[in-house]
PDB file of C-alpha atoms in Angstrom:
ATOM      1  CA  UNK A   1      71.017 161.551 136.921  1.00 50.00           C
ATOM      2  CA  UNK A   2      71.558 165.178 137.651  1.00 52.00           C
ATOM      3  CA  UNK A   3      74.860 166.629 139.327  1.00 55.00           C
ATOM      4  CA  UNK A   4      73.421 167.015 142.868  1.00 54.00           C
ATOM      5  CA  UNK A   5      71.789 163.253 142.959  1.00 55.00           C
ATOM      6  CA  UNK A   6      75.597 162.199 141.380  1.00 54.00           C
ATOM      7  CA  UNK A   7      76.436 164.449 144.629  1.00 51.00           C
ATOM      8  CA  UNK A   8      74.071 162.850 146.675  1.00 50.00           C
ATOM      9  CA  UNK A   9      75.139 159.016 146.062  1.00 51.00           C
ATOM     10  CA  UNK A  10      78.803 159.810 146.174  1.00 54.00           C
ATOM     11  CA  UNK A  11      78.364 160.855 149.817  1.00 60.00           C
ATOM     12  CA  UNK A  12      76.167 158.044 150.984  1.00 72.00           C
ATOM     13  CA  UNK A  13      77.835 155.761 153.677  1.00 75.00           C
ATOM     14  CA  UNK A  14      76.058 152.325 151.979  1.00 77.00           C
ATOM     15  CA  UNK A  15      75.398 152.094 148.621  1.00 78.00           C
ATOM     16  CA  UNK A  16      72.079 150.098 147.211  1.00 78.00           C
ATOM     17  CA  UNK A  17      73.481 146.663 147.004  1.00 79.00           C
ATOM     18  CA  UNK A  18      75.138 147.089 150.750  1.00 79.00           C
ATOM     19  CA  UNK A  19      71.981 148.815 152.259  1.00 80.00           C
ATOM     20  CA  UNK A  20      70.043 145.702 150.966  1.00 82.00           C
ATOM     21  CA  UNK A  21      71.990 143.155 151.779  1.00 79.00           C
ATOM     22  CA  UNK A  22      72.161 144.588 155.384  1.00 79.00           C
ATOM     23  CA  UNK A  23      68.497 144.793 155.240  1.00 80.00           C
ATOM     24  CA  UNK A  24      67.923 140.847 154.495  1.00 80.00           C
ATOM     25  CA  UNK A  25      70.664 140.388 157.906  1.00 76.00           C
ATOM     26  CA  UNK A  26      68.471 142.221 159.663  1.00 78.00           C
ATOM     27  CA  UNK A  27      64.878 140.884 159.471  1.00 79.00           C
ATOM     28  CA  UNK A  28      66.821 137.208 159.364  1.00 77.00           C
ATOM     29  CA  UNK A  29      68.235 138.171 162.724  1.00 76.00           C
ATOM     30  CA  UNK A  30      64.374 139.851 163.725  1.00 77.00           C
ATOM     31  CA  UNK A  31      63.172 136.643 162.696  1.00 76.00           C
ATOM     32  CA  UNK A  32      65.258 134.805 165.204  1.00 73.00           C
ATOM     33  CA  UNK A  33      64.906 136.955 168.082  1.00 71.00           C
ATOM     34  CA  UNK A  34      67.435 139.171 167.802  1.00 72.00           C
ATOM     35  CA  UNK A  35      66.513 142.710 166.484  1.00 69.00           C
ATOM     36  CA  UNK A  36      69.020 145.413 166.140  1.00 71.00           C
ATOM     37  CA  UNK A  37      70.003 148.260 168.263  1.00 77.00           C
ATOM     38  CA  UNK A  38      71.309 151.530 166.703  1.00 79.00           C
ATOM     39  CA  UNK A  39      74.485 151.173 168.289  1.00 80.00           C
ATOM     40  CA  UNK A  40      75.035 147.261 166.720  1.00 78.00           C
ATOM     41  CA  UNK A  41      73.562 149.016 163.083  1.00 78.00           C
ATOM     42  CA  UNK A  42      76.641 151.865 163.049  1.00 81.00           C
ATOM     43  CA  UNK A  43      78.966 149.109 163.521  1.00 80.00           C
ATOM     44  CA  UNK A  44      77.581 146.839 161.245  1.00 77.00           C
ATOM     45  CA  UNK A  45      77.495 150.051 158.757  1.00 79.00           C
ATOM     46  CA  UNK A  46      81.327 150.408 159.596  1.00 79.00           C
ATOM     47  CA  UNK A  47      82.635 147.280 159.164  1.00 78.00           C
ATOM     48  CA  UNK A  48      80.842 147.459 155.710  1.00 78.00           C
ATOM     49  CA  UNK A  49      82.202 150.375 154.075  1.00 77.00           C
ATOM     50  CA  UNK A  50      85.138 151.024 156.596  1.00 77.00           C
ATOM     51  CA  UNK A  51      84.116 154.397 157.146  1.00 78.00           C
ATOM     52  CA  UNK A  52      82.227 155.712 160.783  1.00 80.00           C
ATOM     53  CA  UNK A  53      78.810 156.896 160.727  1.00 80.00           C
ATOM     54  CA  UNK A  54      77.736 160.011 162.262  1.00 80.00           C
ATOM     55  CA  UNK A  55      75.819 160.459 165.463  1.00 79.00           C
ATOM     56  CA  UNK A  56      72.417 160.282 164.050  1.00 82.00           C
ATOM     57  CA  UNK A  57      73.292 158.031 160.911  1.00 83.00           C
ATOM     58  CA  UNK A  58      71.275 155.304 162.174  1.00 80.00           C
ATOM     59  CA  UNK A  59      68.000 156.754 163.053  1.00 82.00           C
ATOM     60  CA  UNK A  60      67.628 158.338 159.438  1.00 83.00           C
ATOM     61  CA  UNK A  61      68.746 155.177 157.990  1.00 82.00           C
ATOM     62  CA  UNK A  62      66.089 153.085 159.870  1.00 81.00           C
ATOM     63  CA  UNK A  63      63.928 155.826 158.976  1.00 81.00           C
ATOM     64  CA  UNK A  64      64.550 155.803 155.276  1.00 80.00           C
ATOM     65  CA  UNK A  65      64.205 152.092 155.123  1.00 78.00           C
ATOM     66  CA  UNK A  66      61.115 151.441 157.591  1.00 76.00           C
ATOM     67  CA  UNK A  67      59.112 149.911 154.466  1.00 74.00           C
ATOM     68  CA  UNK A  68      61.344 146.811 154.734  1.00 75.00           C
ATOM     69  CA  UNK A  69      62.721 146.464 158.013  1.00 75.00           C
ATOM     70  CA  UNK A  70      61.063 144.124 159.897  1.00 68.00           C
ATOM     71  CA  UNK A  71      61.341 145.350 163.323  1.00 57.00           C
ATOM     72  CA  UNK A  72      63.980 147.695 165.479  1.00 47.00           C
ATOM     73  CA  UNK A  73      64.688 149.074 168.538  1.00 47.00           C
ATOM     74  CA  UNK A  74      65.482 152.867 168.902  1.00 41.00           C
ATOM     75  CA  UNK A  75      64.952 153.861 172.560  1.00 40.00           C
ATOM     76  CA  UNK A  76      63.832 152.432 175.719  1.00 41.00           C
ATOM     77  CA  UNK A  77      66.672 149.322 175.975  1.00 43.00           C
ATOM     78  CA  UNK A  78      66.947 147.482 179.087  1.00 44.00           C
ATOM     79  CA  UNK A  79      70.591 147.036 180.372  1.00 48.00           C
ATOM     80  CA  UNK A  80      70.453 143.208 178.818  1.00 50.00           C
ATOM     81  CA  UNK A  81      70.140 144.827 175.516  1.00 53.00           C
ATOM     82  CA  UNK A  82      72.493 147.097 175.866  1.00 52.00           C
ATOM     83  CA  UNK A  83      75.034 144.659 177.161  1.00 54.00           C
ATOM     84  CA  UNK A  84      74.393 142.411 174.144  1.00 54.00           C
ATOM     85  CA  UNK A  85      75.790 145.006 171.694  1.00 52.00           C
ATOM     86  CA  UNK A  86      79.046 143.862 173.348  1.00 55.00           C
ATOM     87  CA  UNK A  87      78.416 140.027 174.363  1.00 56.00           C
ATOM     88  CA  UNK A  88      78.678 136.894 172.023  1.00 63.00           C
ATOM     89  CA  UNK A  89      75.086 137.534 170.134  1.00 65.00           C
ATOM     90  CA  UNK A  90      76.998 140.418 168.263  1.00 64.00           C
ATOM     91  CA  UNK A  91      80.109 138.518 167.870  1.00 68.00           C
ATOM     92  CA  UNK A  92      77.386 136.197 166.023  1.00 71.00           C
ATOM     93  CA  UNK A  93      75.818 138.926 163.969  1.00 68.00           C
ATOM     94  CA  UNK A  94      79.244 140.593 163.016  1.00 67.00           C
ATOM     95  CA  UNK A  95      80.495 137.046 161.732  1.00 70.00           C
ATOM     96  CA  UNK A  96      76.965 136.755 159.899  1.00 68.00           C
ATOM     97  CA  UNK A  97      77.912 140.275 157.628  1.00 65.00           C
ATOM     98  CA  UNK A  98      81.518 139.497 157.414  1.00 66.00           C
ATOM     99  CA  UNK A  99      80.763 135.915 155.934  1.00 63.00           C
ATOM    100  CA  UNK A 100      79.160 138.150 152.719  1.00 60.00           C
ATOM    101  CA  UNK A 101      81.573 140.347 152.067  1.00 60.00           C
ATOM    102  CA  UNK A 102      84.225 137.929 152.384  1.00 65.00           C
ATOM    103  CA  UNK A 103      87.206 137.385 149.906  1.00 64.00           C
ATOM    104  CA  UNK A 104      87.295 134.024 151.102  1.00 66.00           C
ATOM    105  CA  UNK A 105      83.836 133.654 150.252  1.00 69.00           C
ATOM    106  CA  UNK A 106      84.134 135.124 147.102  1.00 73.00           C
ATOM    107  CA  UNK A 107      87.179 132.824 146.546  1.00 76.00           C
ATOM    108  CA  UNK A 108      85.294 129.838 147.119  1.00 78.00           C
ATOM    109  CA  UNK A 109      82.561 130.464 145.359  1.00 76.00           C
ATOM    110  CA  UNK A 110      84.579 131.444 141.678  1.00 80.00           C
ATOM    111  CA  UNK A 111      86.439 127.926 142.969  1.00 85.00           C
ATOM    112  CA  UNK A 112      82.857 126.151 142.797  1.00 85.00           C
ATOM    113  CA  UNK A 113      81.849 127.461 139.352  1.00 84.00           C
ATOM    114  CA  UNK A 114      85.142 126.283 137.758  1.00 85.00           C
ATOM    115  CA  UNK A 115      85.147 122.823 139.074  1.00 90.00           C
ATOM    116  CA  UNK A 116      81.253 122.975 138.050  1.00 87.00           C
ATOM    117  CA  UNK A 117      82.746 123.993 134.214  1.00 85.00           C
ATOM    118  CA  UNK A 118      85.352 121.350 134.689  1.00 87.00           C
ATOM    119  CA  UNK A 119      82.770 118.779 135.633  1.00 88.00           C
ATOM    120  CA  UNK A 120      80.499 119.742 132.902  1.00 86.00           C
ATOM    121  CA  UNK A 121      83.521 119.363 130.056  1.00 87.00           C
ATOM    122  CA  UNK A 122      84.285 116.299 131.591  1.00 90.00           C
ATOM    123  CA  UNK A 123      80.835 114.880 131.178  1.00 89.00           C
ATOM    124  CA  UNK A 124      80.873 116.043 127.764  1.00 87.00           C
ATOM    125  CA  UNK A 125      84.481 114.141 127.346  1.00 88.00           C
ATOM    126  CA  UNK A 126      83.180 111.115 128.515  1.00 90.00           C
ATOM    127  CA  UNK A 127      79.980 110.777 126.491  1.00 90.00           C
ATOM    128  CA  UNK A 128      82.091 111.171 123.419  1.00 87.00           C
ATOM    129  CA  UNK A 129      84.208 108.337 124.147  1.00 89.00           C
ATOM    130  CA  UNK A 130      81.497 106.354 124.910  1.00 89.00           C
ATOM    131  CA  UNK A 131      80.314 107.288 121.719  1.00 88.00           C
ATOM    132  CA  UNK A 132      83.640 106.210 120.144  1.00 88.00           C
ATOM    133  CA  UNK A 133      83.576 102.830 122.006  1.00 87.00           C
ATOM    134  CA  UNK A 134      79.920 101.941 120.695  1.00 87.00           C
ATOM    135  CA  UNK A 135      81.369 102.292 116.870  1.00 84.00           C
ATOM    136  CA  UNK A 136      84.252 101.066 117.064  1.00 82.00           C
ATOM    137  CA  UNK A 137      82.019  97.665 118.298  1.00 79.00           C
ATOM    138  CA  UNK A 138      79.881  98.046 115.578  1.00 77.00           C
ATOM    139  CA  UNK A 139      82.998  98.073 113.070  1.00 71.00           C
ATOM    140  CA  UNK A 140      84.591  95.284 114.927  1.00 67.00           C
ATOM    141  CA  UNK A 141      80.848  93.250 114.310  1.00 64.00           C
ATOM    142  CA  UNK A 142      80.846  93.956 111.012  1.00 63.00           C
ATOM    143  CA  UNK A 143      80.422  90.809 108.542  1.00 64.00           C
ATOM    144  CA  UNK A 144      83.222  89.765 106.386  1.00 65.00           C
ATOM    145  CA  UNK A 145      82.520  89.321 102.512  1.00 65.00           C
ATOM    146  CA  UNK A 146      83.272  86.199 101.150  1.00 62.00           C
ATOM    147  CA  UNK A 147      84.831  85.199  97.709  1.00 55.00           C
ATOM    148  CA  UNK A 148      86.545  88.759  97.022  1.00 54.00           C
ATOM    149  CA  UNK A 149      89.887  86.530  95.748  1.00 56.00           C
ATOM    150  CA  UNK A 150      87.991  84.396  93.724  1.00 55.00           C
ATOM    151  CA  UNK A 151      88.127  85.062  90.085  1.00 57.00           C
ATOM    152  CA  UNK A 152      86.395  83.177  87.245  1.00 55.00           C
ATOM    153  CA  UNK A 153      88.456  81.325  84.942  1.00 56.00           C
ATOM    154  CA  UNK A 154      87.257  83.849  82.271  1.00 58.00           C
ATOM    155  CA  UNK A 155      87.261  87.275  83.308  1.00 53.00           C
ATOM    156  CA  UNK A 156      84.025  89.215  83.414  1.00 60.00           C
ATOM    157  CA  UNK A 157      82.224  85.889  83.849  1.00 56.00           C
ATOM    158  CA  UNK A 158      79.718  84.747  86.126  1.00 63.00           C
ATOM    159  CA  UNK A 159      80.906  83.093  89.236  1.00 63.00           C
ATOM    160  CA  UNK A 160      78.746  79.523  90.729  1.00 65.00           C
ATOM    161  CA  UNK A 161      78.890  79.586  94.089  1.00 69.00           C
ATOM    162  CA  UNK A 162      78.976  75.892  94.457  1.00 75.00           C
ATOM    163  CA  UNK A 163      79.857  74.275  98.027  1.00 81.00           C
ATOM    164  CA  UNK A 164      83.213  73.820  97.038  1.00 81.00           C
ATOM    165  CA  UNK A 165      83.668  77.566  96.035  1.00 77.00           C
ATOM    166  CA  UNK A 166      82.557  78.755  99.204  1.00 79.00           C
ATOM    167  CA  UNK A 167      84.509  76.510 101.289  1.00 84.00           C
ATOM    168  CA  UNK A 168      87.851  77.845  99.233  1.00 83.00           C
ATOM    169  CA  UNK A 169      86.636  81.174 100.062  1.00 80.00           C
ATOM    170  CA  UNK A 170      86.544  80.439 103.593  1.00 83.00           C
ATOM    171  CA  UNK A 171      89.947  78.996 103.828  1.00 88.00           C
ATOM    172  CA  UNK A 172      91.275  82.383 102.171  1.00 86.00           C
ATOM    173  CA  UNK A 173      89.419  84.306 104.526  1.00 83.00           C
ATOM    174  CA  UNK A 174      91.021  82.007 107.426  1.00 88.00           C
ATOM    175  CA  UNK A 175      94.451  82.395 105.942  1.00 90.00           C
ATOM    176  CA  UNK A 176      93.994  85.803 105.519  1.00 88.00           C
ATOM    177  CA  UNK A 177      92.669  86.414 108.889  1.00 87.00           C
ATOM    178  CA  UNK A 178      96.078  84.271 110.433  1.00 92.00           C
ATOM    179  CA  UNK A 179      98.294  86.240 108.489  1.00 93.00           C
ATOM    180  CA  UNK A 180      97.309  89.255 109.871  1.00 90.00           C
ATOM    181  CA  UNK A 181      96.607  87.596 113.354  1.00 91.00           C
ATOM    182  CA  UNK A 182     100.797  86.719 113.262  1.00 93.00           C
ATOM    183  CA  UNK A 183     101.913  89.919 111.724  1.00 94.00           C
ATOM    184  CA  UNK A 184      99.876  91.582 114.515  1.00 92.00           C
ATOM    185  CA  UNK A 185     101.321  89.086 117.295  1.00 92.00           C
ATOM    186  CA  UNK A 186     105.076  89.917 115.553  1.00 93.00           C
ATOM    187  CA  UNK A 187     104.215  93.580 115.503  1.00 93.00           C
ATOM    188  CA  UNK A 188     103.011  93.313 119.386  1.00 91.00           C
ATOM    189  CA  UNK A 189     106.406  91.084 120.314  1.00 91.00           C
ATOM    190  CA  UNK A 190     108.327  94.116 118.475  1.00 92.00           C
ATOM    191  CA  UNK A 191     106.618  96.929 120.762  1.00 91.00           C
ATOM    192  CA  UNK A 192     107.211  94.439 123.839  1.00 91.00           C
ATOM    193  CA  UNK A 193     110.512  94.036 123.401  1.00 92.00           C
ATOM    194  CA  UNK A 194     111.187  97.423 122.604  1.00 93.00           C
ATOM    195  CA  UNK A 195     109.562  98.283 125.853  1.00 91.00           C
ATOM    196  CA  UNK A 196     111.702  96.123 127.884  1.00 91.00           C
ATOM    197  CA  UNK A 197     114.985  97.187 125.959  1.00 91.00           C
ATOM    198  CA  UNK A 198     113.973 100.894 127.609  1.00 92.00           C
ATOM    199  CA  UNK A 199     113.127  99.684 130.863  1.00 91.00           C
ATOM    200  CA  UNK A 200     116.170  97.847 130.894  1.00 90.00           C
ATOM    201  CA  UNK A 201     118.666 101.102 129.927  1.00 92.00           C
ATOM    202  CA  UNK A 202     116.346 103.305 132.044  1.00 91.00           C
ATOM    203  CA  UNK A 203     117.056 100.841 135.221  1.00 90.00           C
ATOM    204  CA  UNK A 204     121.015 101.015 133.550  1.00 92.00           C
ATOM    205  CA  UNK A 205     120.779 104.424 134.254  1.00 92.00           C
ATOM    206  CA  UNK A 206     119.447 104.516 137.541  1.00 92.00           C
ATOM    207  CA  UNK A 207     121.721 102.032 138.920  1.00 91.00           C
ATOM    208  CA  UNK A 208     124.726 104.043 136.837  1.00 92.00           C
ATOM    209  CA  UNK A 209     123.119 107.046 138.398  1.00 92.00           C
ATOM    210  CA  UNK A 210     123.236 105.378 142.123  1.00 92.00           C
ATOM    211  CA  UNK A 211     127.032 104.382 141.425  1.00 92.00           C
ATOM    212  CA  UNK A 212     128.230 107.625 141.020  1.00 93.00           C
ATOM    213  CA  UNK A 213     126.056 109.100 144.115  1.00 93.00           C
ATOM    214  CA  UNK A 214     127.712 106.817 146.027  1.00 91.00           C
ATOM    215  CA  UNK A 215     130.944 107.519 145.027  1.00 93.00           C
ATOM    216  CA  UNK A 216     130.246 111.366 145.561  1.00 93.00           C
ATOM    217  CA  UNK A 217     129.179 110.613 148.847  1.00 93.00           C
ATOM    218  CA  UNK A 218     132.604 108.836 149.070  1.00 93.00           C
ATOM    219  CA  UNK A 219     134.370 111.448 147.855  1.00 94.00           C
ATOM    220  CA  UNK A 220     132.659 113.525 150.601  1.00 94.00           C
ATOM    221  CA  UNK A 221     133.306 111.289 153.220  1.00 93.00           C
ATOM    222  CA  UNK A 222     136.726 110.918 152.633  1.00 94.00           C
ATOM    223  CA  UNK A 223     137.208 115.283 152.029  1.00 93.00           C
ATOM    224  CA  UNK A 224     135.711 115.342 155.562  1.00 93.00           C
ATOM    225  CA  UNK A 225     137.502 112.879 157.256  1.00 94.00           C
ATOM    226  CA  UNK A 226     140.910 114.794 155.770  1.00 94.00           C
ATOM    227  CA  UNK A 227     139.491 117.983 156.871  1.00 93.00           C
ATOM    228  CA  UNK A 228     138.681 116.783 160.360  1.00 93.00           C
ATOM    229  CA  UNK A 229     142.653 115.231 160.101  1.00 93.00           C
ATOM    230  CA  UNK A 230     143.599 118.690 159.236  1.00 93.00           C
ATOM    231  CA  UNK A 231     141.673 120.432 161.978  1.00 92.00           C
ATOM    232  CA  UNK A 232     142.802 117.874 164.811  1.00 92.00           C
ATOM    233  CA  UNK A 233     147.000 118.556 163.482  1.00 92.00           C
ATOM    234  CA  UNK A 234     146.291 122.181 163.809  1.00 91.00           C
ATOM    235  CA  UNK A 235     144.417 122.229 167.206  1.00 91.00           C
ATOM    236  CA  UNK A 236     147.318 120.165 168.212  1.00 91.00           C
ATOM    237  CA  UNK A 237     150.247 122.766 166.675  1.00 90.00           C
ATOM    238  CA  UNK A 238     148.293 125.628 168.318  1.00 90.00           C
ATOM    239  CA  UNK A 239     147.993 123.482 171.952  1.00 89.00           C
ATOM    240  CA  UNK A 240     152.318 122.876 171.774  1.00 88.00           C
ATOM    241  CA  UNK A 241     152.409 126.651 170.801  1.00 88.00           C
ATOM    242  CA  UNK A 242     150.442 127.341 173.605  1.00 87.00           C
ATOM    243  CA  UNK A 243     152.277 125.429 176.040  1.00 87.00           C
ATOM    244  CA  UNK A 244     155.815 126.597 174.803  1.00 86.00           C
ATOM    245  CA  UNK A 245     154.448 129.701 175.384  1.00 85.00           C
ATOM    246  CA  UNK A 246     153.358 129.005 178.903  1.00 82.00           C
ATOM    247  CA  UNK A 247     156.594 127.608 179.668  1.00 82.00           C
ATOM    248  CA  UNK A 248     158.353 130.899 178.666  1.00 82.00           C
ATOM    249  CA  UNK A 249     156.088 133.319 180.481  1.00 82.00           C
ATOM    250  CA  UNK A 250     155.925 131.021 183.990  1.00 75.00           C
ATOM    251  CA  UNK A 251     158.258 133.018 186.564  1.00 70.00           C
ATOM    252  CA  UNK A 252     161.296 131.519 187.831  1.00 64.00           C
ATOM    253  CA  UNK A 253     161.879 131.615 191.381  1.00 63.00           C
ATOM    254  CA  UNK A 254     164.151 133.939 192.849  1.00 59.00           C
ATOM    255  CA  UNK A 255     167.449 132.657 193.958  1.00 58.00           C
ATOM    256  CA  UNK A 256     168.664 136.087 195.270  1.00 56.00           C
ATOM    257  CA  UNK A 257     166.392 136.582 198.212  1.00 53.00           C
ATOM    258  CA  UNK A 258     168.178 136.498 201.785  1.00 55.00           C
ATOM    259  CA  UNK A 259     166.629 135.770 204.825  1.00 53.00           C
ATOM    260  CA  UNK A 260     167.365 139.252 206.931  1.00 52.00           C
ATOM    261  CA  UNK A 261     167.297 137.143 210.223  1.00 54.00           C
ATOM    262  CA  UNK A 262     169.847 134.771 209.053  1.00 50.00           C
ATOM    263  CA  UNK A 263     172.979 136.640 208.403  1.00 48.00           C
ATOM    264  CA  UNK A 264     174.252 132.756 206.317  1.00 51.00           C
ATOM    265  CA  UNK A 265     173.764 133.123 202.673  1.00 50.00           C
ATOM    266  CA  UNK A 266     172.881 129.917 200.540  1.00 52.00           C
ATOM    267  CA  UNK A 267     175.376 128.190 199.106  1.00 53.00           C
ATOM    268  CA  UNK A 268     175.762 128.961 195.429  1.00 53.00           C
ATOM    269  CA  UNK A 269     174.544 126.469 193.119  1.00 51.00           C
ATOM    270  CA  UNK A 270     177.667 125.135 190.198  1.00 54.00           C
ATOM    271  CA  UNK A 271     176.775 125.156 186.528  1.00 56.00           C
ATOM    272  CA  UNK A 272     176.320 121.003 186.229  1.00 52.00           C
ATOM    273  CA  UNK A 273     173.280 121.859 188.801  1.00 50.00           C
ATOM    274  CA  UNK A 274     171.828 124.283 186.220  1.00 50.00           C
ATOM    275  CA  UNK A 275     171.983 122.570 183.292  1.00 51.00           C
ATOM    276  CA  UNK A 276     170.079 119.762 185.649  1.00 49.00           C
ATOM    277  CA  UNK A 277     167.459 121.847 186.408  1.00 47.00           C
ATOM    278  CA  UNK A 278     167.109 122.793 183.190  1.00 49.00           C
ATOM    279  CA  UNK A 279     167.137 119.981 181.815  1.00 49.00           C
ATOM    280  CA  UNK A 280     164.368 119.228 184.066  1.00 52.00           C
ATOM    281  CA  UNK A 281     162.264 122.446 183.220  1.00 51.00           C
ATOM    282  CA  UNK A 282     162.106 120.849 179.527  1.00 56.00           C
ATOM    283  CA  UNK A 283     158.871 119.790 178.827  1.00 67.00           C
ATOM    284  CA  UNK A 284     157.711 117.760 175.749  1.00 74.00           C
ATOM    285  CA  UNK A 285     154.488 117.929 173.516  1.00 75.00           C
ATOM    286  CA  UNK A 286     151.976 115.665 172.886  1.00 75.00           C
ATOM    287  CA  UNK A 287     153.826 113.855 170.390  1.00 75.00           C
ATOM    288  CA  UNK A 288     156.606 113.170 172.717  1.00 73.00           C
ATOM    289  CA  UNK A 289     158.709 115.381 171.674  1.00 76.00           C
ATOM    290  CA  UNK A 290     161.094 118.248 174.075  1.00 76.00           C
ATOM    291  CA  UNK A 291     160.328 121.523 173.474  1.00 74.00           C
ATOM    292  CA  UNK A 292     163.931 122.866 173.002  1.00 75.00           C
ATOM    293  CA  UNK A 293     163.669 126.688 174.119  1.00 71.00           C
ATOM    294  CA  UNK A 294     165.549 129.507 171.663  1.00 72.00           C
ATOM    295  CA  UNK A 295     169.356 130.323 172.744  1.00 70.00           C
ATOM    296  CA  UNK A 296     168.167 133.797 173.953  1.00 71.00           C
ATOM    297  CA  UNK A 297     165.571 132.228 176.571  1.00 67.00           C
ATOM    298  CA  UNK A 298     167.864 129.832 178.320  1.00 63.00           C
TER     299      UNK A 298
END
């Protein structure tokens, strides 16, 4: 490929694979009644390559690619046509081309092939345990020798099987085969009681575990509940502190004053009737107690 067709390609709005695949959307939209207008193909180009086309992109594309488009529509619309560049038909065709260049799409796809590989290993798991299961069978089938633990009374002789000899045989091969049933049984009891031995310190644990949650929670409870205490004794300081100090600031009335149409002045007022009032002024708190005012203030 020579530097102008490098040149050439580089400045192409759609590339091969794009101006193909919007090729197949269009004679499958032909096909359904629908053929493209110029206008719907330089948005469709846009939305593909996220660049604008120019003015005239459209014509020479259509023109370029007459061999294997279907059918289009250049000139001559009717105002329906035109008005279905912008109505739900292209809302339908834009969804169409956004479908195949879709991450999603993409996504789901790669998601498809793995669970097919998955599926596929699986399969191949599965037959091979099958094939496992069949042989184990066929060992479990197997036939038992007899007379293996039967020895002649001179070694290197000949052994008669006489009815009696294979009846001894047999009741070795019974003992044998209740030996190893108990030691399997004792073996089994071992793993079962084992088993319950860690279910019973693994429920130990839990319920140890649920002890000390609770007493957390306890602990927790009982912080609050000081902490509320703690809050309520100083909203309660800061309420007397408060009312002490609306006691101080509340203006006492002014015994001074004289009526200027009344030329009698009031009678003065002794000391005992002083202390009474202000004894009365005292207030108390809300524990019951008087709020004794400083030596300056009374």
């Amino acid at each position: 490929m020579g530097p102008k067709e490098a040149q050439y390609n580089n400045q192409r709005l759609l590339n091969e694979g794009q101006s193909q695949a919007l090729i197949r959307w269009i004679n499958h939209l032909t096909e359904k009644g629908l053929p493209l207008t110029n206008s719907m193909l330089a948005n469709f180009a846009r939305d593909i390559c996220g660049r604008k086309p120019g003015k005239n992109w459209a014509i020479r594309w259509l023109r370029s690619h007459s061999d294997q488009v279907i059918s289009r529509y250049s000139m001559g619309l009717d105002m329906d046509r035109k008005n279905a560049d912008k109505a739900w038909k292209y809302a339908i065709v834009k969804e169409a081309v956004n479908d195949v260049y879709d991450k999603k799409s993409k996504k789901l796809s790669n998601e498809v092939h793995r669970i097919q590989a998955e599926n596929a290993l699986l399969k191949a798991q599965v037959e091979g345990l099958q094939r496992t299961v069949v042989n184990l069978k066929k060992r479990q089938n197997k036939k038992k020798p007899l007379l293996l633990d039967l020895h002649s009374e001179k070694e290197g002789g000949a052994i008669f099987f006489s009815p009696s000899k294979v009846q001894q045989a047999r009741d070795l091969q019974l003992q044998k085969d209740k030996n190893t049933a108990q030691e399997q049984a004792r073996k089994d009891d071992k793993k079962l009681q084992q088993k319950l031995a860690r279910e019973a310190q693994k429920l130990e644990r839990i319920e140890k575990a649920q002890i000390r949650q609770t007493k957390r929670e306890q602990r927790q409870q009982e912080a609050a509940e000081k902490e509320r205490q703690k809050e309520e004794q100083k909203l309660a300081k800061l309420a007397d502190l408060q009312l002490q100090k609306d006691v101080l600031t509340t203006p006492k009335p002014c015994t001074n004053q004289r009526n200027p149409n009344s030329k009698q002045s009031k009678p003065k007022i002794s000391n005992e009737a002083k202390e009474e009032v202000i004894e009365e002024v005292i207030a108390t708190n809300r524990r019951g107690r008087q709020i004794r005012l400083p030596v300056r203030y009374r």
